[in-house]
Coordinates of C-alpha atoms and ligand atoms in Angstrom, one line a residue:
M592 CA 60.9 21.5 65.8
E593 CA 62.8 24.7 65.3
T594 CA 63.8 26.5 68.5
I595 CA 62.3 30.0 68.6
R596 CA 62.3 32.1 71.8
R597 CA 58.9 31.9 73.4
T598 CA 56.7 35.0 73.4
R599 CA 54.1 35.3 76.1
I600 CA 50.6 35.9 74.7
V601 CA 50.2 39.2 76.5
D602 CA 53.2 40.6 74.7
L603 CA 52.5 38.9 71.4
L604 CA 49.1 40.5 71.1
K605 CA 50.8 44.0 71.1
R606 CA 53.1 43.2 68.3
V607 CA 52.8 44.5 64.8
D608 CA 55.9 43.0 63.1
Y609 CA 53.8 40.9 60.8
G610 CA 55.7 38.1 59.1
T611 CA 58.0 37.3 62.0
K612 CA 58.4 33.8 63.1
V613 CA 57.2 33.4 66.6
N614 CA 56.7 30.7 69.3
V615 CA 53.8 30.5 71.8
K616 CA 53.0 27.8 74.3
G617 CA 49.8 27.3 76.1
W618 CA 46.7 25.5 76.9
V619 CA 43.9 25.1 74.3
R620 CA 40.7 26.8 75.2
T621 CA 38.7 25.8 72.1
K622 CA 39.2 24.4 68.7
R623 CA 36.8 24.7 65.8
G624 CA 37.1 24.2 62.1
S625 CA 37.1 21.6 59.4
K626 CA 39.5 19.3 57.6
A627 CA 40.8 22.2 55.6
V628 CA 41.6 24.6 58.4
N629 CA 41.4 24.7 62.2
F630 CA 41.2 27.6 64.5
I631 CA 42.7 27.1 68.0
A632 CA 42.1 29.6 70.8
L633 CA 45.3 29.4 72.9
N634 CA 45.8 30.8 76.4
D635 CA 49.0 30.9 78.5
G636 CA 47.8 32.6 81.6
S637 CA 49.6 35.9 80.9
T638 CA 46.4 37.6 80.0
I639 CA 42.6 36.9 79.8
K640 CA 43.0 37.1 76.0
N641 CA 43.6 34.1 73.8
V642 CA 45.6 34.1 70.7
Q643 CA 44.1 32.5 67.6
I644 CA 46.3 29.8 65.9
V645 CA 45.3 29.0 62.4
A646 CA 46.3 25.5 61.4
D647 CA 45.9 24.5 57.8
G648 CA 44.7 21.0 57.3
E649 CA 47.2 20.1 54.6
K650 CA 50.2 21.2 56.8
F651 CA 49.4 18.9 59.7
D652 CA 48.8 15.2 60.4
P653 CA 45.1 14.7 61.2
E654 CA 46.2 12.7 64.3
T655 CA 48.0 15.7 65.7
I656 CA 44.9 18.0 65.0
K657 CA 42.7 15.4 66.7
Q658 CA 44.8 15.5 69.9
I659 CA 44.4 19.3 70.1
T660 CA 41.3 19.3 72.4
T661 CA 40.2 21.7 75.1
G662 CA 42.7 21.7 77.9
A663 CA 45.6 20.2 75.9
C664 CA 49.0 21.9 76.2
I665 CA 50.8 22.7 72.9
N666 CA 53.9 24.3 71.6
V667 CA 53.4 26.4 68.4
N668 CA 55.8 27.9 65.9
G669 CA 54.3 30.1 63.3
L670 CA 54.2 33.4 61.4
L671 CA 52.7 36.4 63.1
V672 CA 50.0 37.8 60.8
E673 CA 47.3 40.5 60.8
S674 CA 44.0 38.9 61.7
P675 CA 41.1 39.4 59.4
G676 CA 38.8 38.4 62.3
A677 CA 37.1 40.8 64.6
G678 CA 38.2 41.3 68.2
Q679 CA 42.0 40.6 67.7
N680 CA 44.8 42.4 65.8
V681 CA 47.1 39.4 65.3
E682 CA 46.9 35.7 64.9
I683 CA 49.5 33.0 64.2
Q684 CA 49.6 31.0 61.0
A685 CA 50.9 27.7 62.5
E686 CA 53.9 26.0 60.9
E687 CA 54.8 23.4 63.5
I688 CA 52.8 22.2 66.5
E689 CA 54.1 20.0 69.2
I690 CA 51.7 18.4 71.7
Y691 CA 53.1 18.7 75.2
G692 CA 50.2 17.2 76.9
T693 CA 47.0 15.7 75.6
C694 CA 43.8 16.3 77.6
P695 CA 41.4 13.4 78.0
Q696 CA 37.6 13.8 78.1
D697 CA 37.4 13.7 81.9
Y698 CA 39.2 17.1 82.2
P699 CA 37.1 18.7 84.9
M700 CA 37.1 22.1 83.3
Q701 CA 35.9 20.8 80.0
K702 CA 32.4 22.2 80.2
K703 CA 31.6 25.9 80.3
G704 CA 29.3 27.5 82.9
Q705 CA 30.0 25.1 85.8
T706 CA 28.9 26.3 89.2
F707 CA 31.4 27.9 91.6
E708 CA 30.7 25.1 94.0
Y709 CA 31.8 22.6 91.3
M710 CA 34.9 24.7 90.7
R711 CA 35.8 24.6 94.4
Q712 CA 35.7 20.9 94.4
H713 CA 38.2 21.0 91.5
A714 CA 40.2 24.0 92.8
H715 CA 43.4 22.4 91.6
M716 CA 42.2 22.8 87.9
R717 CA 39.9 25.9 88.3
L718 CA 43.0 28.1 88.0
R719 CA 43.0 27.4 84.3
T720 CA 39.6 29.0 83.7
N721 CA 39.0 32.5 82.5
T722 CA 37.4 33.7 85.7
F723 CA 40.0 32.4 88.1
G724 CA 42.8 33.5 85.9
A725 CA 41.4 37.0 86.0
V726 CA 40.9 36.9 89.8
F727 CA 44.4 35.7 90.5
R728 CA 46.1 38.1 88.2
I729 CA 44.2 40.8 90.0
R730 CA 45.1 39.3 93.4
H731 CA 48.8 39.6 92.4
N732 CA 48.4 43.1 91.3
M733 CA 46.7 44.0 94.6
A734 CA 49.7 42.6 96.5
I735 CA 52.1 44.7 94.5
A736 CA 49.8 47.8 95.0
I737 CA 50.0 47.3 98.7
H738 CA 53.7 47.1 98.9
K739 CA 54.0 50.1 96.6
F740 CA 51.6 52.2 98.6
F741 CA 53.4 51.7 101.9
H742 CA 57.0 51.6 100.4
D743 CA 56.3 55.0 98.7
R744 CA 55.2 56.5 101.9
G745 CA 58.1 55.4 104.0
F746 CA 56.5 52.4 105.8
F747 CA 58.7 49.4 106.5
Y748 CA 57.5 45.9 105.7
F749 CA 57.7 44.2 109.0
H750 CA 57.4 40.4 109.5
S751 CA 55.4 39.4 112.5
P752 CA 55.6 35.8 113.6
I753 CA 53.2 33.1 112.4
I754 CA 53.7 30.9 115.4
T755 CA 52.8 32.8 118.6
A756 CA 52.3 32.2 122.3
S757 CA 49.9 35.1 122.7
D758 CA 46.3 35.3 121.7
C759 CA 45.9 38.9 120.3
E760 CA 42.8 40.3 122.0
G761 CA 41.0 36.9 121.6
A762 CA 40.4 38.1 118.0
G763 CA 39.4 34.5 117.0
E764 CA 39.7 30.9 117.9
M765 CA 43.3 29.6 117.4
F766 CA 44.9 26.6 115.8
Q767 CA 47.3 25.0 118.1
V768 CA 50.9 24.2 117.1
T769 CA 52.5 21.2 118.8
T770 CA 55.0 18.4 118.2
K771 CA 53.5 16.4 121.1
N772 CA 52.2 12.9 120.4
L773 CA 48.5 13.5 120.5
Y774 CA 47.8 9.9 121.3
D775 CA 49.9 10.0 124.4
L776 CA 49.5 13.4 126.1
K777 CA 51.0 14.1 129.5
K778 CA 48.7 15.7 131.9
D779 CA 49.0 17.1 135.5
E780 CA 46.8 16.0 138.4
E781 CA 44.0 18.3 137.3
G782 CA 44.0 16.9 133.8
R783 CA 45.7 19.9 132.1
I784 CA 48.1 19.2 129.4
I785 CA 51.8 19.7 130.3
Y786 CA 53.5 21.7 127.7
D787 CA 57.0 21.9 129.3
D788 CA 58.3 19.2 127.1
D789 CA 56.6 20.5 123.9
F790 CA 58.7 22.1 121.2
F791 CA 58.4 25.7 122.5
G792 CA 58.0 24.7 126.2
K793 CA 54.6 26.4 126.2
M794 CA 51.3 26.3 124.4
T795 CA 51.7 27.9 121.0
S796 CA 49.3 28.6 118.1
L797 CA 49.1 30.1 114.7
T798 CA 48.7 33.8 114.8
V799 CA 45.2 35.5 114.5
S800 CA 46.8 38.9 114.0
G801 CA 50.2 40.4 113.8
Q802 CA 49.1 43.7 115.4
L803 CA 50.8 43.4 118.8
E804 CA 54.2 42.6 117.3
G805 CA 53.4 45.4 114.8
E806 CA 53.1 47.9 117.6
L807 CA 56.6 46.9 118.7
G808 CA 57.8 47.7 115.2
A809 CA 56.0 51.0 114.9
T810 CA 57.2 52.3 118.3
A811 CA 60.7 51.7 117.0
L812 CA 60.7 52.2 113.3
G813 CA 57.9 54.9 113.2
Q814 CA 55.7 53.2 110.7
I815 CA 55.5 49.7 109.6
Y816 CA 53.1 47.3 107.8
T817 CA 52.7 43.6 108.0
F818 CA 51.4 41.5 105.1
G819 CA 51.0 37.8 105.8
P820 CA 48.8 34.8 106.5
T821 CA 46.6 34.8 109.5
F822 CA 44.7 31.9 110.9
R823 CA 41.2 31.8 112.7
A824 CA 39.6 28.5 113.7
E825 CA 36.2 30.2 113.6
N826 CA 33.5 27.8 112.6
S827 CA 31.7 30.4 110.5
N828 CA 30.6 29.1 107.2
T829 CA 30.0 32.5 105.6
P830 CA 30.9 33.9 102.2
R831 CA 33.3 36.3 104.0
H832 CA 35.3 34.2 106.4
L833 CA 38.2 31.8 105.9
A834 CA 40.2 29.9 108.4
E835 CA 43.4 31.0 106.6
F836 CA 43.5 34.4 105.1
W837 CA 46.0 37.2 104.5
M838 CA 46.0 40.4 106.5
I839 CA 47.6 43.7 106.0
E840 CA 48.3 45.6 109.2
P841 CA 50.0 49.0 109.1
E842 CA 50.9 50.5 112.5
V843 CA 52.0 54.1 112.8
A844 CA 53.5 56.1 115.6
F845 CA 52.2 59.7 116.4
I846 CA 48.8 59.5 114.6
D847 CA 45.3 60.4 115.8
M848 CA 41.9 59.4 114.7
N849 CA 41.8 61.7 111.7
D850 CA 45.2 60.6 110.5
L851 CA 44.1 57.0 110.8
M852 CA 40.9 57.5 108.9
D853 CA 42.8 59.4 106.2
L854 CA 45.2 56.6 105.9
E855 CA 42.5 53.9 105.6
E856 CA 40.7 55.8 103.0
E857 CA 43.7 56.8 100.9
F858 CA 45.0 53.2 101.1
I859 CA 41.8 51.5 99.8
K860 CA 41.3 54.1 97.1
Y861 CA 44.9 53.6 96.0
C862 CA 44.5 49.8 95.7
V863 CA 41.2 50.2 93.8
Q864 CA 42.7 52.8 91.5
W865 CA 45.6 50.5 90.9
A866 CA 43.2 47.8 89.8
L867 CA 41.5 50.2 87.5
D868 CA 44.8 51.3 85.9
N869 CA 46.5 47.9 85.7
C870 CA 43.9 45.2 85.4
Q871 CA 41.7 46.6 82.8
D872 CA 41.2 43.4 80.6
D873 CA 40.5 41.3 83.6
L874 CA 38.1 43.8 85.1
E875 CA 36.3 44.1 81.8
F876 CA 35.9 40.4 81.7
L877 CA 34.6 40.1 85.3
N878 CA 32.3 43.1 84.6
K879 CA 30.8 41.2 81.7
M880 CA 30.6 37.8 83.2
I881 CA 30.2 38.2 87.0
D882 CA 29.0 41.6 88.0
K883 CA 27.7 44.2 85.5
T884 CA 28.1 47.1 88.0
L885 CA 31.6 46.2 89.0
I886 CA 33.6 48.9 87.2
E887 CA 31.1 51.5 87.9
R888 CA 31.3 50.6 91.6
L889 CA 35.1 50.8 91.7
N890 CA 35.0 54.1 89.9
S891 CA 32.6 55.4 92.4
V892 CA 34.7 54.4 95.4
V893 CA 37.8 56.2 94.2
S894 CA 35.9 59.3 93.5
T895 CA 33.7 59.8 96.6
D896 CA 34.6 60.9 100.1
F897 CA 33.9 58.1 102.6
I898 CA 31.3 59.0 105.3
R899 CA 32.9 59.3 108.8
L900 CA 30.2 58.7 111.4
P901 CA 30.4 58.0 115.2
Y902 CA 28.8 54.7 116.2
T903 CA 26.2 56.6 118.3
E904 CA 25.0 58.6 115.2
G905 CA 24.9 55.3 113.3
I906 CA 22.6 53.8 115.9
K907 CA 20.3 56.9 115.7
I908 CA 20.0 56.5 111.9
L909 CA 19.1 52.8 112.3
E910 CA 16.6 53.6 115.0
E911 CA 14.9 56.1 112.8
A912 CA 14.8 53.7 110.0
A913 CA 13.2 51.1 112.2
A914 CA 10.7 53.7 113.5
K915 CA 9.8 54.3 109.9
G916 CA 9.0 50.7 109.3
R917 CA 12.4 49.3 108.0
K918 CA 12.5 45.6 109.3
F919 CA 15.7 44.3 110.9
E920 CA 16.2 40.9 112.1
F921 CA 18.1 42.0 115.2
P922 CA 16.6 44.9 117.2
I923 CA 18.7 48.1 117.4
K924 CA 20.1 49.2 120.7
W925 CA 23.0 51.4 121.7
G926 CA 25.8 49.1 122.8
M927 CA 25.1 46.3 120.4
D928 CA 27.6 45.0 117.9
L929 CA 26.2 45.9 114.4
A930 CA 25.0 42.9 112.4
S931 CA 25.7 42.7 108.7
E932 CA 22.2 43.8 107.9
H933 CA 22.8 47.1 109.9
E934 CA 26.1 47.8 108.3
R935 CA 24.6 47.2 104.9
Y936 CA 21.7 49.4 105.6
L937 CA 24.0 52.3 106.4
V938 CA 26.3 51.7 103.4
E939 CA 24.0 50.5 100.7
E940 CA 20.7 52.2 101.5
H941 CA 21.3 55.2 103.6
F942 CA 24.5 56.8 102.5
K943 CA 25.2 54.8 99.3
K944 CA 28.9 55.0 99.9
P945 CA 31.6 53.6 102.1
V946 CA 31.2 54.5 105.8
I947 CA 34.0 54.7 108.4
L948 CA 32.2 54.1 111.7
T949 CA 34.0 55.4 114.8
D950 CA 34.0 55.6 118.5
Y951 CA 32.4 52.3 119.4
P952 CA 31.2 51.3 122.9
K953 CA 34.2 49.9 124.7
E954 CA 32.4 46.7 125.6
I955 CA 32.3 45.5 122.0
K956 CA 35.9 46.4 121.1
A957 CA 39.3 45.1 122.1
F958 CA 41.1 46.0 125.2
Y959 CA 44.0 48.0 123.5
M960 CA 41.7 50.7 121.9
K961 CA 42.3 54.2 123.2
Q962 CA 39.6 55.3 125.7
N963 CA 37.5 58.4 125.1
E964 CA 36.9 61.0 127.7
D965 CA 33.2 59.9 128.0
G966 CA 34.4 56.7 129.7
K967 CA 32.0 54.7 127.4
T968 CA 33.5 54.7 123.9
V969 CA 36.8 53.9 122.4
Q970 CA 38.7 55.2 119.3
G971 CA 38.0 52.3 117.0
T972 CA 37.2 52.5 113.4
D973 CA 35.5 50.0 111.1
V974 CA 35.5 50.7 107.3
L975 CA 32.2 49.4 106.0
F976 CA 31.9 48.6 102.3
P977 CA 29.0 48.0 99.9
Q978 CA 28.5 44.2 99.4
I979 CA 31.4 43.3 101.7
G980 CA 30.5 44.8 105.0
E981 CA 33.6 45.3 107.3
I982 CA 36.7 45.5 105.2
I983 CA 38.9 47.2 107.7
G984 CA 39.1 47.2 111.5
G985 CA 41.4 49.8 113.1
S986 CA 42.0 52.0 116.1
V987 CA 44.1 54.4 117.9
R988 CA 45.8 52.4 120.7
E989 CA 45.6 53.2 124.4
E990 CA 49.1 54.5 125.2
S991 CA 48.6 55.1 128.8
Y992 CA 50.2 52.2 130.9
D993 CA 47.7 52.7 133.7
K994 CA 44.6 53.0 131.6
L995 CA 45.6 49.9 129.6
I996 CA 46.3 47.8 132.7
N997 CA 43.0 48.9 134.2
R998 CA 41.1 47.8 131.2
I999 CA 43.1 44.5 131.1
N1000 CA 42.1 43.8 134.7
E1001 CA 38.4 44.8 134.1
L1002 CA 38.3 42.2 131.3
N1003 CA 40.4 39.6 133.2
I1004 CA 42.7 39.1 130.4
P1005 CA 45.7 36.9 131.2
M1006 CA 48.7 39.0 130.5
K1007 CA 51.3 36.6 131.9
D1008 CA 52.7 35.9 128.4
M1009 CA 52.1 39.5 127.3
W1010 CA 54.6 41.4 129.5
W1011 CA 56.6 42.3 126.4
Y1012 CA 53.5 44.2 125.0
L1013 CA 53.1 46.2 128.1
D1014 CA 56.7 47.2 127.9
T1015 CA 55.8 49.4 124.9
R1016 CA 53.7 51.6 127.3
K1017 CA 56.3 51.4 130.1
F1018 CA 59.3 52.5 128.1
G1019 CA 58.9 55.6 126.0
T1020 CA 55.2 55.2 125.2
C1021 CA 53.7 57.2 122.4
P1022 CA 50.4 57.8 120.7
H1023 CA 50.0 55.4 117.8
G1024 CA 47.4 53.5 115.8
G1025 CA 46.8 51.2 112.9
F1026 CA 44.4 48.9 111.1
G1027 CA 43.9 45.4 109.7
L1028 CA 42.6 44.9 106.3
G1029 CA 41.5 41.4 105.2
F1030 CA 43.2 40.9 101.9
E1031 CA 40.6 38.6 100.5
R1032 CA 37.8 41.0 101.5
L1033 CA 39.6 43.6 99.3
I1034 CA 39.8 41.1 96.5
L1035 CA 36.2 40.3 96.8
F1036 CA 35.4 44.0 96.4
V1037 CA 37.7 44.5 93.5
T1038 CA 36.7 41.5 91.5
G1039 CA 33.0 41.4 92.3
M1040 CA 33.2 37.8 93.3
Q1041 CA 30.6 36.7 95.7
N1042 CA 32.4 34.1 97.8
I1043 CA 35.7 34.5 99.7
R1044 CA 36.5 30.9 98.7
D1045 CA 36.9 32.1 95.2
V1046 CA 39.4 34.7 95.7
I1047 CA 42.2 32.6 97.3
P1048 CA 43.8 29.9 95.3
F1049 CA 43.3 27.1 97.9
P1050 CA 40.7 28.0 100.5
R1051 CA 40.8 26.7 104.0
T1052 CA 37.4 26.5 105.7
P1053 CA 35.8 24.1 108.2
K1054 CA 36.1 20.5 106.8
T1055 CA 38.0 21.7 103.7
A1056 CA 41.7 21.4 103.3
E1057 CA 42.0 19.5 100.0
F1058 CA 44.7 20.7 97.5
Ligands
ATP803 P1 34.3 40.0 111.2 O1 33.4 40.8 112.2 O2 34.0 40.3 109.7 O3 34.5 38.6 111.6 P2 36.5 40.8 112.8 O4 35.9 41.9 113.6 O5 36.7 39.5 113.4 O6 35.7 40.7 111.4 P3 39.2 41.9 112.8 O7 39.6 41.0 113.9 O8 39.1 43.3 113.1 O9 37.9 41.4 112.1 O10 40.2 41.6 111.6 C1 40.6 42.7 110.7 C2 40.2 42.4 109.3 O11 40.5 41.0 108.9 C3 38.6 42.5 109.1 O12 38.2 43.8 108.9 C4 38.3 41.7 107.9 O13 38.7 42.4 106.7 C5 39.4 40.5 108.0 N1 39.0 39.3 108.5 C6 38.6 39.0 109.8 N2 38.3 37.7 109.9 C7 38.4 37.1 108.7 C8 38.2 35.8 108.2 N3 37.8 34.8 109.0 N4 38.4 35.6 106.9 C9 38.8 36.6 106.1 N5 39.0 37.8 106.5 C10 38.8 38.2 107.8
MN804 MN1 35.6 37.7 113.1

């Protein structure tokens, strides 16, 4: 076969130099036709769009044509020609076809319209479908948008550790990290495991959040963000929780609540706008196949001001709704942690736009949040989104050493291993704050997908770690 430099399909479809000899390589989506002529829809993952390969029967051995089935991988030389068909400008008049890999009948992505559950059981192959191709191209674009947003604003990308000896705020159950022989654990007289001879000489786990280390970064470099994997051994089988997910955690010195909320809102809008500007083909596909209101919803988020509402006001609105007969599974009471039904009522029914809820009761928030004058609430913010619920959790941090220590003692938090965190308040403390955004929750929102397992290539959930 003649060697011609490969063109990615995304680039090929923009070309107009008809008559040029081109090469494409990719996986066959479909083949239809007759003895006389075959039409092959080829995809190489560079775009949701396929290129049509026209293969004249007389030019090719029928055995070769027979092997070109859905899922097969082929290498094609041919002429770029203007396409007479609708929906595409160009197609390729094939001259040479090499079969890289045939695809037997038991190819798991053979049939169209499989359930998402089926796809998860074949997650190693689902990447080759239109839907997952679209989702993961968008996921890539969101990662780029995040780095660009922060870099352009002078934030430094800061790497917090993945293995940690501290449990950030008890944000979630942790996965232990050990090199000890689990079949032969050394224990003391009271039956507690001895870690002195473990790899790190102490109990260690996978991080549930990079925030505490992020605070060290921000109180030195001014403004940082982390973007990395996070692990929570929470046994919650919901469409919004993973055991391994990616989190973005900016942390900024010298900001107050308003600055923080501005940052949260500007950041999400930037990411959504980036998707609208850079992922048009994939969004149009998802809008057609997954969620007919997707693009409309994305446009609406970038063009509306988010509601900013103190928790106490939110509770009032919920109480009024309940008084008017709106049924909630969990009764409403000041001090409660809002359930998903409450968050969704506020966002989807009452305001019909994203809501930033602020000033939560201190009992339901982490120890490090800045305490308000009222002695009851803290400067925490949750950004609540339609369909998703909580997408961001953030706060202004308590910068006073004494107030922080008091709260830690009230809550009986073991701080033995956290002395280094307290040093930020001891040496040159400063007002600062930040937030955590679950990357997959953002991807859920931007793609319109319904289940968080379908927006990360290889989901980790209870009892699932295949692939
Ligand atoms: P939730 O109430 O939804 O469990 P959380 O209060 O535990 O969230 P935080 O500890 O504030 O969440 O974490 C910050 C962000 O990380 C959340 O706003 C959410 O976007 C995301 N997040 C939290 N837990 C998970 C998880 N198990 N899987 C995926 N994303 C998560
Ligand atoms: Mn949680």
